[in-house]
Amino acid sequence: MKLTPEQRIELHGFNNLTKSLSFNMYDVCYTKTREEREAYIDYIDEQYSAERLTKILKNVSDIIGAHVLNVAQQDYVPQGASVTVLVSEGPVVEVPDESYDESPGPLPDNVVMQLDKSHITVHTYPEYHPDEGISTFRADIDVSTCGEISPLKALNYLIHSFDTDIMTIDYRVRGFTRDTDGRKLYIDHDISSIQNYIPEEVKEDFDMIDVNIYQAHTFHTKCKIRDFDLDNYLFGYTKEKLDPEEAEEITERLTTEMDEIFYGKNISPGSIAE
């Protein structure tokens, strides 16, 4: 169904398609001692507090053209935060031509499009290995919209809002809407891959895998940072303070942790995931 904005199908009533974006990011760190682990968790809680997450979600609302109805936010003890934003149709202006294009969306700007009956949520999950060696931070962001604009237009901004080693991104179009003749429409835009909504300079930094079910309008992309520099995973010091054997051991533990998250299964250290 290749449509230009000028060829947009006239609908019977409101566009009832539900478009859902699930963006999951992971940050991995090596914390040798309990003190390092606690300092890392404190850092994460400060960087991704409920207040900052609320600002991020409000920017997402601006990008997809939503009007914020209600915000519920909570910082948890001992760690973690959640924010839920209920949004409704924002001011309606002419829909930009690029609303149907597979291209990265904007960073925060005055982008206003038709939207209704939608929500945006984020939950964070700081986590650590029992022996204190590996600490992991995960954030789950869900953007669900109705109307013409796809929440994928907010993906570029979300990627730029988090320091991430691994991203798991899911997009699904659910339900149906009808044209003026009563014919059901199960999707209202062309999409071949979530990767087309990610800027080229970002894709260059990641190894990526696609799993798409086109008949079900379900799309999945996984991304893992390509270049590994141990200095980026040590908390409070650099690899120069480690002897070569310890640096190699830590590198293996970190890369195994990242591979397990990326492939979604436990693997033996040093093995190559199938």
mmCIF file with all atom_site columns, C-alpha atoms in Angstrom, residues 111-238:
data_model
loop_
_atom_site.group_PDB
_atom_site.id
_atom_site.type_symbol
_atom_site.label_atom_id
_atom_site.label_alt_id
_atom_site.label_comp_id
_atom_site.label_asym_id
_atom_site.label_entity_id
_atom_site.label_seq_id
_atom_site.pdbx_PDB_ins_code
_atom_site.Cartn_x
_atom_site.Cartn_y
_atom_site.Cartn_z
_atom_site.occupancy
_atom_site.B_iso_or_equiv
_atom_site.pdbx_formal_charge
_atom_site.auth_seq_id
_atom_site.auth_comp_id
_atom_site.auth_asym_id
_atom_site.auth_atom_id
_atom_site.pdbx_PDB_model_num
ATOM 1   C CA . VAL A 1 111 ? 6.095   18.765  15.583 1.00 0.00 ? 111 VAL A CA 1
ATOM 2   C CA . VAL A 1 112 ? 2.311   18.567  15.866 1.00 0.00 ? 112 VAL A CA 1
ATOM 3   C CA . MET A 1 113 ? 0.159   15.826  14.354 1.00 0.00 ? 113 MET A CA 1
ATOM 4   C CA . GLN A 1 114 ? -3.221  14.225  14.962 1.00 0.00 ? 114 GLN A CA 1
ATOM 5   C CA . LEU A 1 115 ? -3.385  11.844  17.911 1.00 0.00 ? 115 LEU A CA 1
ATOM 6   C CA . ASP A 1 116 ? -5.890  10.499  20.426 1.00 0.00 ? 116 ASP A CA 1
ATOM 7   C CA . LYS A 1 117 ? -6.419  7.847   23.145 1.00 0.00 ? 117 LYS A CA 1
ATOM 8   C CA . SER A 1 118 ? -2.751  7.214   23.832 1.00 0.00 ? 118 SER A CA 1
ATOM 9   C CA . HIS A 1 119 ? -0.231  6.667   26.582 1.00 0.00 ? 119 HIS A CA 1
ATOM 10  C CA . ILE A 1 120 ? 3.514   6.695   27.177 1.00 0.00 ? 120 ILE A CA 1
ATOM 11  C CA . THR A 1 121 ? 5.223   4.807   29.999 1.00 0.00 ? 121 THR A CA 1
ATOM 12  C CA . VAL A 1 122 ? 8.747   4.186   31.273 1.00 0.00 ? 122 VAL A CA 1
ATOM 13  C CA . HIS A 1 123 ? 9.999   1.819   33.954 1.00 0.00 ? 123 HIS A CA 1
ATOM 14  C CA . THR A 1 124 ? 13.625  1.373   35.056 1.00 0.00 ? 124 THR A CA 1
ATOM 15  C CA . TYR A 1 125 ? 15.263  -1.753  36.456 1.00 0.00 ? 125 TYR A CA 1
ATOM 16  C CA . PRO A 1 126 ? 18.722  -1.448  38.053 1.00 0.00 ? 126 PRO A CA 1
ATOM 17  C CA . GLU A 1 127 ? 20.098  -4.965  38.603 1.00 0.00 ? 127 GLU A CA 1
ATOM 18  C CA . TYR A 1 128 ? 23.358  -6.594  39.653 1.00 0.00 ? 128 TYR A CA 1
ATOM 19  C CA . HIS A 1 129 ? 25.057  -9.985  39.680 1.00 0.00 ? 129 HIS A CA 1
ATOM 20  C CA . PRO A 1 130 ? 25.184  -11.787 43.066 1.00 0.00 ? 130 PRO A CA 1
ATOM 21  C CA . ASP A 1 131 ? 28.992  -11.693 43.167 1.00 0.00 ? 131 ASP A CA 1
ATOM 22  C CA . GLU A 1 132 ? 28.955  -7.891  42.618 1.00 0.00 ? 132 GLU A CA 1
ATOM 23  C CA . GLY A 1 133 ? 30.927  -8.147  39.363 1.00 0.00 ? 133 GLY A CA 1
ATOM 24  C CA . ILE A 1 134 ? 28.291  -7.045  36.829 1.00 0.00 ? 134 ILE A CA 1
ATOM 25  C CA . SER A 1 135 ? 25.702  -4.297  37.219 1.00 0.00 ? 135 SER A CA 1
ATOM 26  C CA . THR A 1 136 ? 22.992  -3.733  34.629 1.00 0.00 ? 136 THR A CA 1
ATOM 27  C CA . PHE A 1 137 ? 20.510  -0.936  34.115 1.00 0.00 ? 137 PHE A CA 1
ATOM 28  C CA . ARG A 1 138 ? 17.420  -1.475  31.949 1.00 0.00 ? 138 ARG A CA 1
ATOM 29  C CA . ALA A 1 139 ? 14.781  1.021   30.902 1.00 0.00 ? 139 ALA A CA 1
ATOM 30  C CA . ASP A 1 140 ? 11.519  -0.008  29.207 1.00 0.00 ? 140 ASP A CA 1
ATOM 31  C CA . ILE A 1 141 ? 9.663   2.700   27.294 1.00 0.00 ? 141 ILE A CA 1
ATOM 32  C CA . ASP A 1 142 ? 6.286   2.052   25.661 1.00 0.00 ? 142 ASP A CA 1
ATOM 33  C CA . VAL A 1 143 ? 4.593   4.532   23.336 1.00 0.00 ? 143 VAL A CA 1
ATOM 34  C CA . SER A 1 144 ? 1.081   3.661   22.166 1.00 0.00 ? 144 SER A CA 1
ATOM 35  C CA . THR A 1 145 ? -0.753  5.944   19.734 1.00 0.00 ? 145 THR A CA 1
ATOM 36  C CA . CYS A 1 146 ? -3.850  6.180   17.598 1.00 0.00 ? 146 CYS A CA 1
ATOM 37  C CA . GLY A 1 147 ? -4.055  8.361   14.515 1.00 0.00 ? 147 GLY A CA 1
ATOM 38  C CA . GLU A 1 148 ? -1.853  8.968   11.512 1.00 0.00 ? 148 GLU A CA 1
ATOM 39  C CA . ILE A 1 149 ? 1.556   9.424   13.109 1.00 0.00 ? 149 ILE A CA 1
ATOM 40  C CA . SER A 1 150 ? 3.638   6.398   14.043 1.00 0.00 ? 150 SER A CA 1
ATOM 41  C CA . PRO A 1 151 ? 5.388   6.416   17.442 1.00 0.00 ? 151 PRO A CA 1
ATOM 42  C CA . LEU A 1 152 ? 8.494   5.314   15.514 1.00 0.00 ? 152 LEU A CA 1
ATOM 43  C CA . LYS A 1 153 ? 8.972   9.034   14.842 1.00 0.00 ? 153 LYS A CA 1
ATOM 44  C CA . ALA A 1 154 ? 10.002  9.319   18.515 1.00 0.00 ? 154 ALA A CA 1
ATOM 45  C CA . LEU A 1 155 ? 12.600  6.534   18.270 1.00 0.00 ? 155 LEU A CA 1
ATOM 46  C CA . ASN A 1 156 ? 15.475  8.780   17.185 1.00 0.00 ? 156 ASN A CA 1
ATOM 47  C CA . TYR A 1 157 ? 14.943  11.016  20.212 1.00 0.00 ? 157 TYR A CA 1
ATOM 48  C CA . LEU A 1 158 ? 14.672  8.052   22.612 1.00 0.00 ? 158 LEU A CA 1
ATOM 49  C CA . ILE A 1 159 ? 17.971  6.627   21.341 1.00 0.00 ? 159 ILE A CA 1
ATOM 50  C CA . HIS A 1 160 ? 19.650  9.980   21.948 1.00 0.00 ? 160 HIS A CA 1
ATOM 51  C CA . SER A 1 161 ? 18.168  10.225  25.457 1.00 0.00 ? 161 SER A CA 1
ATOM 52  C CA . PHE A 1 162 ? 19.913  7.158   26.894 1.00 0.00 ? 162 PHE A CA 1
ATOM 53  C CA . ASP A 1 163 ? 23.478  5.863   27.022 1.00 0.00 ? 163 ASP A CA 1
ATOM 54  C CA . THR A 1 164 ? 22.936  2.340   25.782 1.00 0.00 ? 164 THR A CA 1
ATOM 55  C CA . ASP A 1 165 ? 24.929  -0.793  25.011 1.00 0.00 ? 165 ASP A CA 1
ATOM 56  C CA . ILE A 1 166 ? 21.981  -2.887  23.817 1.00 0.00 ? 166 ILE A CA 1
ATOM 57  C CA . MET A 1 167 ? 18.590  -1.908  22.407 1.00 0.00 ? 167 MET A CA 1
ATOM 58  C CA . THR A 1 168 ? 15.576  -4.112  21.774 1.00 0.00 ? 168 THR A CA 1
ATOM 59  C CA . ILE A 1 169 ? 12.856  -2.411  19.743 1.00 0.00 ? 169 ILE A CA 1
ATOM 60  C CA . ASP A 1 170 ? 9.397   -3.759  18.903 1.00 0.00 ? 170 ASP A CA 1
ATOM 61  C CA . TYR A 1 171 ? 6.710   -2.124  16.777 1.00 0.00 ? 171 TYR A CA 1
ATOM 62  C CA . ARG A 1 172 ? 3.216   -3.427  16.134 1.00 0.00 ? 172 ARG A CA 1
ATOM 63  C CA . VAL A 1 173 ? 0.114   -2.080  14.398 1.00 0.00 ? 173 VAL A CA 1
ATOM 64  C CA . ARG A 1 174 ? -3.101  -3.507  15.875 1.00 0.00 ? 174 ARG A CA 1
ATOM 65  C CA . GLY A 1 175 ? -6.788  -3.348  15.124 1.00 0.00 ? 175 GLY A CA 1
ATOM 66  C CA . PHE A 1 176 ? -8.293  -1.845  11.996 1.00 0.00 ? 176 PHE A CA 1
ATOM 67  C CA . THR A 1 177 ? -9.915  1.287   10.664 1.00 0.00 ? 177 THR A CA 1
ATOM 68  C CA . ARG A 1 178 ? -12.305 1.689   7.714  1.00 0.00 ? 178 ARG A CA 1
ATOM 69  C CA . ASP A 1 179 ? -12.381 3.738   4.566  1.00 0.00 ? 179 ASP A CA 1
ATOM 70  C CA . THR A 1 180 ? -15.559 5.536   3.462  1.00 0.00 ? 180 THR A CA 1
ATOM 71  C CA . ASP A 1 181 ? -16.733 2.374   1.665  1.00 0.00 ? 181 ASP A CA 1
ATOM 72  C CA . GLY A 1 182 ? -16.458 0.313   4.856  1.00 0.00 ? 182 GLY A CA 1
ATOM 73  C CA . ARG A 1 183 ? -13.329 -1.598  3.743  1.00 0.00 ? 183 ARG A CA 1
ATOM 74  C CA . LYS A 1 184 ? -11.045 -2.511  6.631  1.00 0.00 ? 184 LYS A CA 1
ATOM 75  C CA . LEU A 1 185 ? -7.491  -1.152  6.698  1.00 0.00 ? 185 LEU A CA 1
ATOM 76  C CA . TYR A 1 186 ? -5.080  -3.002  8.975  1.00 0.00 ? 186 TYR A CA 1
ATOM 77  C CA . ILE A 1 187 ? -2.111  -0.675  8.445  1.00 0.00 ? 187 ILE A CA 1
ATOM 78  C CA . ASP A 1 188 ? -1.937  2.823   7.015  1.00 0.00 ? 188 ASP A CA 1
ATOM 79  C CA . HIS A 1 189 ? 1.756   3.184   6.169  1.00 0.00 ? 189 HIS A CA 1
ATOM 80  C CA . ASP A 1 190 ? 4.527   1.214   4.497  1.00 0.00 ? 190 ASP A CA 1
ATOM 81  C CA . ILE A 1 191 ? 7.232   -0.235  6.720  1.00 0.00 ? 191 ILE A CA 1
ATOM 82  C CA . SER A 1 192 ? 9.932   -2.760  5.913  1.00 0.00 ? 192 SER A CA 1
ATOM 83  C CA . SER A 1 193 ? 12.159  -2.411  8.991  1.00 0.00 ? 193 SER A CA 1
ATOM 84  C CA . ILE A 1 194 ? 12.474  -0.462  12.224 1.00 0.00 ? 194 ILE A CA 1
ATOM 85  C CA . GLN A 1 195 ? 16.081  0.136   11.188 1.00 0.00 ? 195 GLN A CA 1
ATOM 86  C CA . ASN A 1 196 ? 14.872  2.641   8.598  1.00 0.00 ? 196 ASN A CA 1
ATOM 87  C CA . TYR A 1 197 ? 13.812  4.908   11.471 1.00 0.00 ? 197 TYR A CA 1
ATOM 88  C CA . ILE A 1 198 ? 17.305  4.884   13.008 1.00 0.00 ? 198 ILE A CA 1
ATOM 89  C CA . PRO A 1 199 ? 19.875  7.433   11.748 1.00 0.00 ? 199 PRO A CA 1
ATOM 90  C CA . GLU A 1 200 ? 22.797  6.060   9.738  1.00 0.00 ? 200 GLU A CA 1
ATOM 91  C CA . GLU A 1 201 ? 25.366  7.432   12.202 1.00 0.00 ? 201 GLU A CA 1
ATOM 92  C CA . VAL A 1 202 ? 23.681  5.461   14.989 1.00 0.00 ? 202 VAL A CA 1
ATOM 93  C CA . LYS A 1 203 ? 23.441  2.243   12.951 1.00 0.00 ? 203 LYS A CA 1
ATOM 94  C CA . GLU A 1 204 ? 27.181  2.424   12.283 1.00 0.00 ? 204 GLU A CA 1
ATOM 95  C CA . ASP A 1 205 ? 27.780  1.993   16.027 1.00 0.00 ? 205 ASP A CA 1
ATOM 96  C CA . PHE A 1 206 ? 25.711  -1.200  16.406 1.00 0.00 ? 206 PHE A CA 1
ATOM 97  C CA . ASP A 1 207 ? 25.450  -4.770  15.195 1.00 0.00 ? 207 ASP A CA 1
ATOM 98  C CA . MET A 1 208 ? 21.784  -5.290  14.332 1.00 0.00 ? 208 MET A CA 1
ATOM 99  C CA . ILE A 1 209 ? 19.326  -8.135  13.772 1.00 0.00 ? 209 ILE A CA 1
ATOM 100 C CA . ASP A 1 210 ? 15.802  -7.891  12.322 1.00 0.00 ? 210 ASP A CA 1
ATOM 101 C CA . VAL A 1 211 ? 12.915  -10.301 12.947 1.00 0.00 ? 211 VAL A CA 1
ATOM 102 C CA . ASN A 1 212 ? 9.770   -9.189  11.116 1.00 0.00 ? 212 ASN A CA 1
ATOM 103 C CA . ILE A 1 213 ? 6.327   -10.775 10.682 1.00 0.00 ? 213 ILE A CA 1
ATOM 104 C CA . TYR A 1 214 ? 4.900   -8.664  7.895  1.00 0.00 ? 214 TYR A CA 1
ATOM 105 C CA . GLN A 1 215 ? 1.535   -10.456 7.761  1.00 0.00 ? 215 GLN A CA 1
ATOM 106 C CA . ALA A 1 216 ? 0.947   -9.598  11.431 1.00 0.00 ? 216 ALA A CA 1
ATOM 107 C CA . HIS A 1 217 ? 2.339   -6.053  11.099 1.00 0.00 ? 217 HIS A CA 1
ATOM 108 C CA . THR A 1 218 ? 4.885   -6.910  13.789 1.00 0.00 ? 218 THR A CA 1
ATOM 109 C CA . PHE A 1 219 ? 8.499   -5.720  13.587 1.00 0.00 ? 219 PHE A CA 1
ATOM 110 C CA . HIS A 1 220 ? 11.488  -6.398  15.839 1.00 0.00 ? 220 HIS A CA 1
ATOM 111 C CA . THR A 1 221 ? 15.059  -5.075  15.854 1.00 0.00 ? 221 THR A CA 1
ATOM 112 C CA . LYS A 1 222 ? 17.930  -5.835  18.230 1.00 0.00 ? 222 LYS A CA 1
ATOM 113 C CA . CYS A 1 223 ? 21.073  -3.686  18.462 1.00 0.00 ? 223 CYS A CA 1
ATOM 114 C CA . LYS A 1 224 ? 24.367  -4.284  20.294 1.00 0.00 ? 224 LYS A CA 1
ATOM 115 C CA . ILE A 1 225 ? 27.199  -1.784  20.503 1.00 0.00 ? 225 ILE A CA 1
ATOM 116 C CA . ARG A 1 226 ? 29.886  -2.733  17.988 1.00 0.00 ? 226 ARG A CA 1
ATOM 117 C CA . ASP A 1 227 ? 33.158  -1.371  19.400 1.00 0.00 ? 227 ASP A CA 1
ATOM 118 C CA . PHE A 1 228 ? 34.061  -2.529  22.907 1.00 0.00 ? 228 PHE A CA 1
ATOM 119 C CA . ASP A 1 229 ? 36.346  -0.309  25.000 1.00 0.00 ? 229 ASP A CA 1
ATOM 120 C CA . LEU A 1 230 ? 36.833  -1.573  28.549 1.00 0.00 ? 230 LEU A CA 1
ATOM 121 C CA . ASP A 1 231 ? 37.255  1.978   29.859 1.00 0.00 ? 231 ASP A CA 1
ATOM 122 C CA . ASN A 1 232 ? 33.582  2.606   29.085 1.00 0.00 ? 232 ASN A CA 1
ATOM 123 C CA . TYR A 1 233 ? 32.517  -0.180  31.472 1.00 0.00 ? 233 TYR A CA 1
ATOM 124 C CA . LEU A 1 234 ? 34.654  0.513   34.536 1.00 0.00 ? 234 LEU A CA 1
ATOM 125 C CA . PHE A 1 235 ? 33.138  2.673   37.236 1.00 0.00 ? 235 PHE A CA 1
ATOM 126 C CA . GLY A 1 236 ? 35.539  5.145   38.858 1.00 0.00 ? 236 GLY A CA 1
ATOM 127 C CA . TYR A 1 237 ? 38.840  4.068   37.258 1.00 0.00 ? 237 TYR A CA 1
ATOM 128 C CA . THR A 1 238 ? 40.417  3.074   33.927 1.00 0.00 ? 238 THR A CA 1
#
